[in-house]
Amino acid sequence: MYNKNNRPVVALLVFLAVAEGVVMGCLFGIPRPLVGTNNPAPGVFICADGDQPGHPWVAFYFTSTLAIETILLLLSLWKAWHAHKTGLGGGLMKVLTRDSVYYFAIIFWVYLANQIIWIVNDITLNELATGFGFSISSILANRLMISVRSTYYLQEHLPSELRSIPIGQSISNRPPSTMGIVAEPEGEYDDHAGPSHAPRGGEEFELATFNDSRGF
């Protein structure tokens, strides 16, 4: 998304590392330890954690996570707007922006639910959505990466006449010279394994035979 300009990415990584260290240091260094039990309610036997009444420290973890996700979304939208304004945005930029918005729209409510649950601080409910929040973020991030890879390989194997057509453009809006051209991969193609050879020219990519419905 930032092409060869690595300074914003490095600055963001340093900021996130420092911020995470500060937040985790505050959480683990709090003067009031968490309350743990294996019998949170009569007849209920399960390991449960909670803050001491009136001191919902763990809720600040989800506050910082929501702030970081918001910053990442704003950076993506700013870069997409800049690319659109300058006319330099391609298909990958559109896919990255679209999937970033979808990712945030889902993960925001998951983290917000965790935030509210830990603020309420009912020890029987605190862990209700914690595992889901950790897992769904990993799933969505992997789907975003697969979507970007799929888009790259789709463009790489399209005939040269079709590569300049924006992703999502309808067939009726194609240039006349591309009518009748079938967008099939160049070379042999396996329905299960995808293209039988890696793209020629440029860098070699390790997922040349990756298929998002089958895997490796």
XYZ file of C-alpha atoms in Angstrom:
216
model
C 0.000 0.000 0.000
C 2.940 2.332 0.698
C 4.993 1.026 -2.243
C 8.715 1.483 -1.500
C 8.248 4.202 1.124
C 9.092 2.258 4.279
C 9.356 5.156 6.718
C 5.630 5.337 7.596
C 5.550 1.565 8.099
C 8.668 1.575 10.311
C 7.340 4.519 12.328
C 4.013 2.731 12.796
C 5.709 -0.489 13.908
C 7.856 1.382 16.442
C 4.843 3.279 17.758
C 2.750 0.122 18.099
C 5.584 -1.755 19.833
C 6.093 1.059 22.347
C 2.356 1.496 22.910
C 1.857 -2.235 23.420
C 4.738 -2.344 25.898
C 3.285 0.558 27.882
C -0.226 -0.899 27.957
C 0.895 -4.412 28.901
C 3.233 -2.980 31.530
C 0.371 -1.039 33.068
C -1.939 -4.056 33.014
C 0.534 -6.485 34.557
C 1.869 -3.916 36.978
C -1.473 -2.848 38.432
C -1.532 -2.649 42.224
C -4.760 -4.623 42.443
C -4.400 -8.198 41.102
C -7.118 -9.984 39.178
C -9.684 -12.057 41.001
C -9.630 -15.718 39.944
C -11.980 -18.539 40.783
C -13.018 -21.975 39.543
C -16.535 -21.694 40.969
C -17.928 -18.316 39.852
C -21.544 -19.288 40.564
C -23.313 -22.068 42.482
C -23.066 -25.257 40.429
C -20.787 -23.653 37.822
C -17.202 -24.947 37.758
C -15.013 -23.086 35.289
C -11.856 -21.011 35.486
C -12.814 -17.330 35.440
C -10.968 -14.057 35.933
C -12.182 -10.611 36.804
C -11.061 -7.240 38.073
C -11.681 -6.178 41.607
C -15.008 -4.330 41.991
C -14.813 -0.745 40.791
C -11.414 -1.147 39.105
C -11.872 -2.528 35.544
C -8.213 -2.402 34.497
C -8.426 -5.133 31.841
C -10.979 -3.059 29.924
C -8.157 -0.670 28.987
C -6.560 -3.466 26.936
C -9.531 -3.437 24.571
C -9.537 0.373 24.622
C -5.977 0.397 23.280
C -6.811 -2.321 20.732
C -9.769 -0.325 19.421
C -7.559 2.754 19.148
C -4.906 0.855 17.166
C -7.459 -0.669 14.776
C -8.976 2.781 14.217
C -5.554 4.264 13.441
C -4.814 1.484 10.932
C -8.168 2.024 9.206
C -7.649 5.784 8.984
C -4.182 5.266 7.489
C -5.629 2.889 4.884
C -8.425 5.307 3.981
C -5.984 8.220 3.766
C -3.686 6.277 1.454
C -6.630 5.141 -0.679
C -7.899 8.720 -0.973
C -4.426 9.924 -1.949
C -4.100 7.166 -4.564
C -7.539 7.984 -5.974
C -6.728 11.686 -6.090
C -3.462 11.146 -7.946
C -4.848 8.375 -10.150
C -2.124 5.944 -9.082
C -4.336 3.430 -7.296
C -4.664 0.041 -8.951
C -6.652 -3.109 -8.334
C -4.614 -4.156 -5.299
C -5.176 -0.786 -3.634
C -8.934 -1.148 -4.093
C -8.902 -4.664 -2.656
C -6.796 -3.588 0.331
C -9.080 -0.650 1.071
C -12.268 -2.673 0.682
C -11.065 -5.538 2.869
C -9.673 -3.142 5.481
C -13.102 -1.555 5.835
C -14.804 -4.964 6.053
C -12.230 -6.114 8.631
C -12.774 -3.055 10.810
C -16.570 -3.206 10.504
C -16.529 -6.719 11.982
C -13.676 -6.546 14.478
C -14.818 -3.194 15.925
C -18.023 -4.677 17.326
C -16.195 -7.733 18.680
C -13.701 -5.602 20.588
C -16.415 -3.183 21.691
C -18.425 -6.093 23.119
C -15.345 -7.226 25.061
C -14.815 -3.666 26.261
C -18.356 -3.435 27.623
C -18.237 -6.902 29.206
C -15.025 -6.139 31.095
C -16.313 -2.735 32.216
C -19.427 -4.409 33.638
C -16.975 -6.869 35.265
C -19.245 -9.824 35.979
C -16.784 -12.630 36.659
C -19.130 -15.223 35.145
C -19.241 -13.335 31.819
C -15.826 -11.676 31.486
C -14.316 -14.451 29.350
C -17.436 -14.878 27.207
C -16.088 -13.120 24.101
C -12.342 -12.956 24.802
C -11.406 -16.069 22.809
C -13.683 -15.047 19.955
C -12.016 -11.630 19.811
C -8.551 -13.182 19.517
C -9.547 -15.762 16.900
C -11.700 -13.612 14.617
C -8.928 -11.034 14.192
C -6.513 -13.755 13.001
C -9.104 -15.218 10.625
C -9.953 -11.852 9.077
C -6.281 -10.891 8.716
C -5.549 -14.153 6.894
C -8.558 -13.678 4.624
C -7.278 -10.211 3.761
C -3.882 -11.647 2.814
C -5.478 -14.398 0.710
C -7.677 -11.854 -1.043
C -4.659 -9.724 -1.938
C -2.747 -12.772 -3.207
C -5.708 -13.937 -5.277
C -6.076 -10.494 -6.828
C -2.374 -10.349 -7.681
C -2.356 -13.743 -9.406
C -5.592 -12.972 -11.227
C -4.054 -9.847 -12.720
C -0.744 -11.618 -13.410
C -2.398 -14.330 -15.512
C -4.883 -12.142 -17.372
C -4.219 -11.357 -21.032
C -2.398 -8.054 -21.434
C -5.508 -6.449 -22.986
C -7.482 -6.990 -19.776
C -4.910 -6.028 -17.150
C -5.690 -2.318 -17.456
C -9.400 -2.857 -16.728
C -10.220 -1.952 -13.095
C -11.406 -4.777 -10.872
C -15.182 -4.782 -10.580
C -15.795 -3.101 -13.953
C -18.692 -4.709 -15.783
C -18.243 -6.473 -19.095
C -20.408 -3.906 -20.844
C -17.870 -1.197 -19.954
C -14.884 -3.010 -21.403
C -13.004 -1.415 -24.263
C -14.161 -2.789 -27.657
C -10.749 -4.381 -28.240
C -11.228 -6.683 -25.230
C -14.659 -8.000 -26.161
C -14.619 -11.748 -26.678
C -11.426 -12.252 -24.677
C -11.835 -14.852 -21.982
C -9.990 -14.028 -18.751
C -8.281 -17.360 -18.279
C -4.819 -17.968 -16.814
C -1.977 -18.224 -19.268
C -0.436 -21.683 -19.606
C -1.798 -24.920 -18.217
C -4.275 -24.708 -15.359
C -5.287 -27.281 -12.765
C -8.783 -26.877 -11.289
C -7.447 -27.948 -7.887
C -3.917 -26.583 -7.800
C -4.338 -23.423 -9.877
C -1.728 -22.289 -12.425
C 0.884 -24.920 -13.180
C 3.732 -22.431 -13.219
C 4.781 -19.344 -11.343
C 4.476 -15.925 -12.992
C 7.443 -15.229 -15.264
C 9.397 -12.044 -14.908
C 9.940 -10.088 -11.696
C 10.221 -11.687 -8.305
C 9.325 -15.282 -7.545
C 6.384 -15.601 -5.169
C 6.141 -18.478 -2.712
C 2.407 -18.899 -3.213
C 2.491 -19.401 -6.961
C 0.431 -22.597 -6.679
C -1.773 -21.475 -3.797
C -5.518 -21.883 -4.219
C -7.718 -20.107 -1.668
C -10.336 -22.880 -1.725
C -7.901 -25.796 -1.402
C -4.757 -24.374 0.155
C -1.301 -25.549 -0.848
